[in-house]
Amino acid sequence: MGLIRDKEFYRQTMAIAIPIALQNMITIGVNLMDNVMVGSLGEDVLSGTSLANQYISIFHICCMGLGMGTSVLTARFWGMRNIDALKKSITLMLRFCIGLAILFMLPAFFLPGVLMRLYTPEDAVIAQGILYYHWIWPCFLLQGLSLTCTIVLRSVGQVCLPLYTSIGAFFVNVFFNYIFIFGKFGMPRMEIQGAALGTLLARLFEFVVICGYFFWKEKEIRYRIHDLWEKCGSLLTEYINIGLPVFISDALLALGNSAVAMVMGRIGKTFVSANSITFITQQLSTVMIQGICQAGCIVTGHTLGRGEREEAQKQAWKFLWLGIGIGALAGVIILLISDTVIGFYNITEETKAIARQLMRAISLIVVFQSMNSIMMKGVLRGGGDTKFLMAADILFLWIASVPLGALAGLVWELPAFWVYFFLKIDQIIKSFWCVFRLRSGKWMKGIHGKG
């Protein structure tokens, strides 16, 4: 009965989760509009954009790992009211973020063709991807800084500004996409390059608003530009012990997703196009999962920061049941909207048939994805159990999902449903794995934050 009656728990959770979920929905809406507009230009353009974005997704997930690893510390330090340690965590995060952005920008600028050939051998698709990279490469730095600063703001309970910024970015992106993709209002028709330019302008808008506020106006943390030069050696070891496993875990997830894209690219562009459609649908149906996932990390961090271990364990079980219920709801939504979404696209009947199979597979997998994401990327991560979670991600993604998915798609040539099922089988395994870890109570780790 405590699961249902704890109104304060749900109020605290939803106050964080709902704005994050809405922000994610808006971001996904931008991607959906991109897909629909670009999809009207044909499957070569749609596949080129989709595969070019796989490399960008690696960076995005790495930044999420960097930001979420830092948020484990910032949420805990916020609960302790240790602002000095909190600022040092942010400084370390931003330094790593800038280096990571430069590392990803250089290949996108100098070697776009090489990047595209990692995902597909088809020359027409490669040519479209190269055009996309011509405009999109500055987004790595802009997106990296705005995303990591957003995660820090969320970790201390500031969730509204990122939401409002995403609403603005949505309109910026859609407006300029429409102008530049199709050549409206006297502008040249740029097609795939127009989609990239629209995305670049939206990322610039996000950077100016989020980072401008964070570095000049924010009054709770009061982090300023000059703090980037602060000495952080006293916190470096703890930052690496807690944050680095999160970064490695999410980076391996990004590489695993990229390996999945390579498998799909070699199955054929029909499979790539179908997966692009289903990916957006999956994101739309799981926005609340992502919101509760991040809320779980923040709430757990704040609770443990106050030294309330028994309360954190009780909250963890509530988050687990929330994950199961929301995952089941997401699966039903995917089944209900799949035919409608597929009908939006100008694609062949073969591609539509593959997309339908993928939708059915996703509706099953999403239940397990919800359960383990809220636990592993939320609660257990918020407890500081990052090394254990890193080991689980490495083990199940690279020993189960990637090899079985490659065999299913390229060797056994199974139907699309089973290809996707095996590519995502780690989600099922990790669901059971995290329950055992939760029951043990060993996931609650001490964090000191010595100045």
Coordinates of C-alpha atoms in Angstrom, one line a residue, residues 24-292:
N24 CA 12.4 14.9 -24.6
M25 CA 9.1 14.8 -26.4
I26 CA 9.8 18.1 -28.0
T27 CA 13.3 17.0 -29.0
I28 CA 11.9 13.9 -30.6
G29 CA 9.2 15.9 -32.3
V30 CA 12.0 17.9 -34.0
N31 CA 13.6 14.6 -35.1
L32 CA 10.2 13.4 -36.3
M33 CA 9.6 16.5 -38.4
D34 CA 13.1 16.1 -39.8
N35 CA 12.4 12.6 -40.8
V36 CA 9.0 13.4 -42.4
M37 CA 10.5 16.3 -44.4
V38 CA 13.6 14.5 -45.4
G39 CA 11.6 11.3 -46.1
S40 CA 9.6 13.1 -48.7
L41 CA 12.8 13.5 -50.7
G42 CA 13.2 9.7 -51.1
E43 CA 14.9 6.7 -49.4
D44 CA 18.5 7.6 -50.3
V45 CA 18.1 11.0 -48.5
L46 CA 16.3 9.4 -45.6
S47 CA 18.9 6.7 -45.2
G48 CA 21.8 9.2 -45.6
T49 CA 20.4 11.4 -42.8
S50 CA 19.7 8.4 -40.6
L51 CA 23.1 6.9 -40.9
A52 CA 25.0 10.2 -40.6
N53 CA 23.1 10.7 -37.4
Q54 CA 24.3 7.4 -36.0
Y55 CA 27.8 9.0 -35.5
I56 CA 26.2 12.1 -34.0
S57 CA 24.2 9.8 -31.7
I58 CA 27.5 8.2 -30.4
F59 CA 28.6 11.7 -29.3
H60 CA 25.1 12.5 -27.9
I61 CA 25.1 9.4 -25.8
C62 CA 28.7 10.0 -24.7
C63 CA 27.7 13.5 -23.5
M64 CA 24.7 12.0 -21.7
G65 CA 27.1 9.6 -20.0
L66 CA 29.5 12.4 -19.1
G67 CA 26.6 14.6 -17.8
M68 CA 24.8 11.8 -16.0
G69 CA 28.0 10.6 -14.4
T70 CA 28.5 14.1 -13.1
S71 CA 24.9 14.4 -12.0
V72 CA 25.5 11.4 -9.6
L73 CA 27.9 13.6 -7.8
T74 CA 26.1 16.9 -8.2
A75 CA 22.8 15.5 -6.9
R76 CA 24.6 14.0 -3.9
F77 CA 26.6 17.2 -3.2
W78 CA 23.4 19.2 -3.6
G79 CA 21.8 17.0 -0.9
M80 CA 24.8 17.6 1.3
R81 CA 24.8 21.3 0.4
N82 CA 28.5 21.0 -0.5
I83 CA 28.6 23.7 -3.2
D84 CA 32.4 23.8 -3.5
A85 CA 32.6 20.1 -4.4
L86 CA 29.6 20.6 -6.8
K87 CA 31.4 23.3 -8.7
K88 CA 34.5 21.3 -9.0
S89 CA 32.5 18.4 -10.5
I90 CA 31.0 20.8 -13.1
T91 CA 34.5 22.1 -14.0
L92 CA 35.8 18.6 -14.6
M93 CA 32.7 17.8 -16.7
L94 CA 33.1 20.8 -18.9
R95 CA 36.8 20.2 -19.5
F96 CA 36.1 16.7 -20.6
C97 CA 33.1 17.8 -22.7
I98 CA 35.1 20.3 -24.7
G99 CA 37.8 17.7 -25.4
L100 CA 35.3 15.2 -26.5
A101 CA 33.5 17.6 -28.8
I102 CA 36.8 18.4 -30.6
L103 CA 37.6 14.7 -30.9
F104 CA 34.2 14.1 -32.7
M105 CA 34.3 17.3 -34.8
L106 CA 37.5 16.6 -36.6
P107 CA 36.5 13.4 -38.4
A108 CA 33.1 14.9 -39.2
F109 CA 34.8 17.9 -40.9
F110 CA 37.7 16.1 -42.5
L111 CA 36.6 12.5 -43.1
P112 CA 32.8 12.4 -43.6
G113 CA 33.0 9.9 -46.4
V114 CA 35.0 7.5 -44.2
L115 CA 32.4 7.8 -41.5
M116 CA 29.6 7.0 -43.9
R117 CA 31.3 4.0 -45.3
L118 CA 31.4 2.5 -41.8
Y119 CA 27.6 2.2 -42.0
T120 CA 26.8 1.5 -45.7
P121 CA 28.5 0.5 -49.0
E122 CA 25.8 2.2 -51.1
D123 CA 27.4 5.2 -52.9
A124 CA 24.1 7.2 -53.2
V125 CA 23.5 7.0 -49.5
I126 CA 27.1 7.9 -48.7
A127 CA 26.9 11.0 -51.0
Q128 CA 23.9 12.3 -49.1
G129 CA 25.6 11.8 -45.8
I130 CA 28.6 13.7 -46.8
L131 CA 26.4 16.7 -47.8
Y132 CA 24.8 16.5 -44.3
Y133 CA 28.1 16.5 -42.5
H134 CA 29.1 19.6 -44.4
W135 CA 26.8 21.7 -42.2
I136 CA 26.3 19.7 -39.1
W137 CA 29.9 19.5 -37.7
P138 CA 29.8 22.6 -35.4
C139 CA 26.8 21.0 -33.6
F140 CA 29.2 18.8 -31.6
L141 CA 30.5 21.6 -29.4
L142 CA 27.2 23.5 -29.2
Q143 CA 25.1 20.4 -28.3
G144 CA 27.8 19.0 -25.9
L145 CA 27.9 22.1 -23.8
S146 CA 24.2 22.8 -23.7
L147 CA 23.4 19.1 -23.0
T148 CA 25.8 18.7 -20.1
C149 CA 24.8 22.0 -18.5
T150 CA 21.1 21.0 -18.9
I151 CA 21.8 17.8 -17.0
V152 CA 23.5 19.7 -14.1
L153 CA 20.6 22.1 -13.9
R154 CA 18.2 19.1 -13.7
S155 CA 20.3 17.5 -10.9
V156 CA 19.7 20.4 -8.6
G157 CA 16.0 20.6 -9.5
Q158 CA 16.0 23.3 -12.2
V159 CA 14.0 21.6 -14.9
C160 CA 11.8 24.4 -16.4
L161 CA 14.4 26.4 -18.4
P162 CA 15.6 23.4 -20.4
L163 CA 11.9 22.7 -21.2
Y164 CA 11.2 26.2 -22.4
T165 CA 14.4 26.2 -24.4
S166 CA 13.5 23.0 -26.2
I167 CA 10.1 24.5 -27.1
G168 CA 11.9 27.4 -28.7
A169 CA 14.4 25.1 -30.4
F170 CA 11.5 23.1 -31.9
F171 CA 10.1 26.1 -33.7
V172 CA 13.5 27.3 -34.8
N173 CA 14.3 23.9 -36.3
V174 CA 11.0 23.3 -38.0
F175 CA 10.9 26.8 -39.4
F176 CA 14.4 26.8 -40.9
N177 CA 14.0 23.2 -42.0
Y178 CA 11.0 24.1 -44.0
I179 CA 12.7 27.1 -45.5
F180 CA 16.0 25.5 -46.5
I181 CA 14.9 21.9 -47.3
F182 CA 12.3 23.0 -49.8
G183 CA 13.6 26.5 -50.7
K184 CA 10.8 28.7 -49.4
F185 CA 10.6 32.5 -49.0
G186 CA 13.2 33.0 -51.7
M187 CA 15.8 30.8 -50.1
P188 CA 17.7 28.1 -52.2
R189 CA 16.3 24.5 -52.2
M190 CA 19.0 22.7 -50.2
E191 CA 17.3 19.4 -49.4
I192 CA 19.5 17.3 -47.1
Q193 CA 21.8 20.2 -46.5
G194 CA 18.8 22.3 -45.5
A195 CA 17.9 19.8 -42.9
A196 CA 21.5 20.0 -41.5
L197 CA 21.4 23.8 -41.5
G198 CA 18.1 23.9 -39.7
T199 CA 19.4 21.6 -37.0
L200 CA 22.6 23.7 -36.7
L201 CA 20.5 26.9 -36.1
A202 CA 18.4 25.1 -33.5
R203 CA 21.5 23.8 -31.6
L204 CA 22.9 27.4 -31.7
F205 CA 19.7 28.7 -30.1
E206 CA 19.9 26.0 -27.3
F207 CA 23.5 26.9 -26.7
V208 CA 22.9 30.6 -26.3
V209 CA 20.0 30.2 -24.0
I210 CA 21.2 27.3 -21.8
C211 CA 24.9 28.3 -21.5
G212 CA 24.1 32.0 -21.3
Y213 CA 21.9 31.4 -18.3
F214 CA 24.2 28.8 -16.7
F215 CA 27.3 30.9 -16.9
W216 CA 25.9 34.4 -16.3
K217 CA 22.4 34.3 -14.6
E218 CA 22.0 31.1 -12.6
K219 CA 21.8 32.0 -8.8
E220 CA 21.7 28.6 -6.9
I221 CA 25.0 27.1 -8.0
R222 CA 26.5 30.4 -9.2
Y223 CA 28.9 28.7 -11.6
R224 CA 30.8 31.2 -13.7
I225 CA 33.3 31.2 -16.6
H226 CA 36.3 31.8 -14.3
D227 CA 35.4 28.6 -12.4
L228 CA 36.7 26.7 -15.4
W229 CA 40.2 27.5 -14.3
E230 CA 39.7 26.3 -10.7
K231 CA 42.0 23.6 -9.3
C232 CA 40.1 20.3 -9.0
G233 CA 42.8 17.8 -8.1
S234 CA 41.2 17.0 -4.7
L235 CA 38.1 15.7 -6.4
L236 CA 39.6 14.1 -9.5
T237 CA 39.9 10.6 -8.1
E238 CA 36.3 10.5 -6.8
Y239 CA 35.1 12.0 -10.0
I240 CA 36.8 9.3 -12.0
N241 CA 35.7 6.5 -9.7
I242 CA 32.0 7.5 -9.9
G243 CA 31.7 9.4 -13.3
L244 CA 34.1 7.5 -15.5
P245 CA 32.2 4.1 -15.3
V246 CA 29.0 6.0 -16.3
F247 CA 30.8 7.5 -19.3
I248 CA 32.3 4.2 -20.4
S249 CA 29.0 2.4 -19.9
D250 CA 27.1 5.0 -22.1
A251 CA 30.0 5.2 -24.6
L252 CA 29.9 1.4 -25.0
L253 CA 26.1 1.7 -25.4
A254 CA 26.7 4.3 -28.2
L255 CA 29.2 2.1 -29.9
G256 CA 26.9 -0.9 -29.5
N257 CA 24.0 1.1 -31.1
S258 CA 26.5 2.1 -33.9
A259 CA 27.4 -1.6 -34.4
V260 CA 23.7 -2.3 -34.7
A261 CA 23.4 0.4 -37.3
M262 CA 26.3 -1.1 -39.2
V263 CA 24.5 -4.5 -39.2
M264 CA 21.3 -2.8 -40.5
G265 CA 23.2 -0.8 -43.1
R266 CA 24.5 -4.1 -44.6
I267 CA 21.1 -5.7 -44.6
G268 CA 20.0 -2.9 -46.9
K269 CA 18.6 0.6 -47.1
T270 CA 15.0 -0.7 -46.8
F271 CA 15.9 -2.0 -43.3
V272 CA 17.6 1.3 -42.5
S273 CA 14.6 3.3 -43.6
A274 CA 12.2 1.1 -41.6
N275 CA 14.4 1.3 -38.5
S276 CA 14.6 5.1 -38.8
I277 CA 10.8 5.3 -38.7
T278 CA 10.4 2.9 -35.8
F279 CA 13.2 4.6 -33.8
I280 CA 11.3 7.9 -33.7
T281 CA 8.1 6.1 -32.6
Q282 CA 10.0 4.2 -29.9
Q283 CA 11.4 7.5 -28.6
L284 CA 8.0 9.2 -28.5
S285 CA 6.4 6.3 -26.6
T286 CA 9.2 6.2 -24.0
V287 CA 9.7 9.8 -23.1
M288 CA 8.2 9.3 -19.7
I289 CA 10.6 6.4 -19.1
Q290 CA 13.5 8.7 -19.7
G291 CA 12.0 11.4 -17.5
I292 CA 11.5 8.9 -14.6

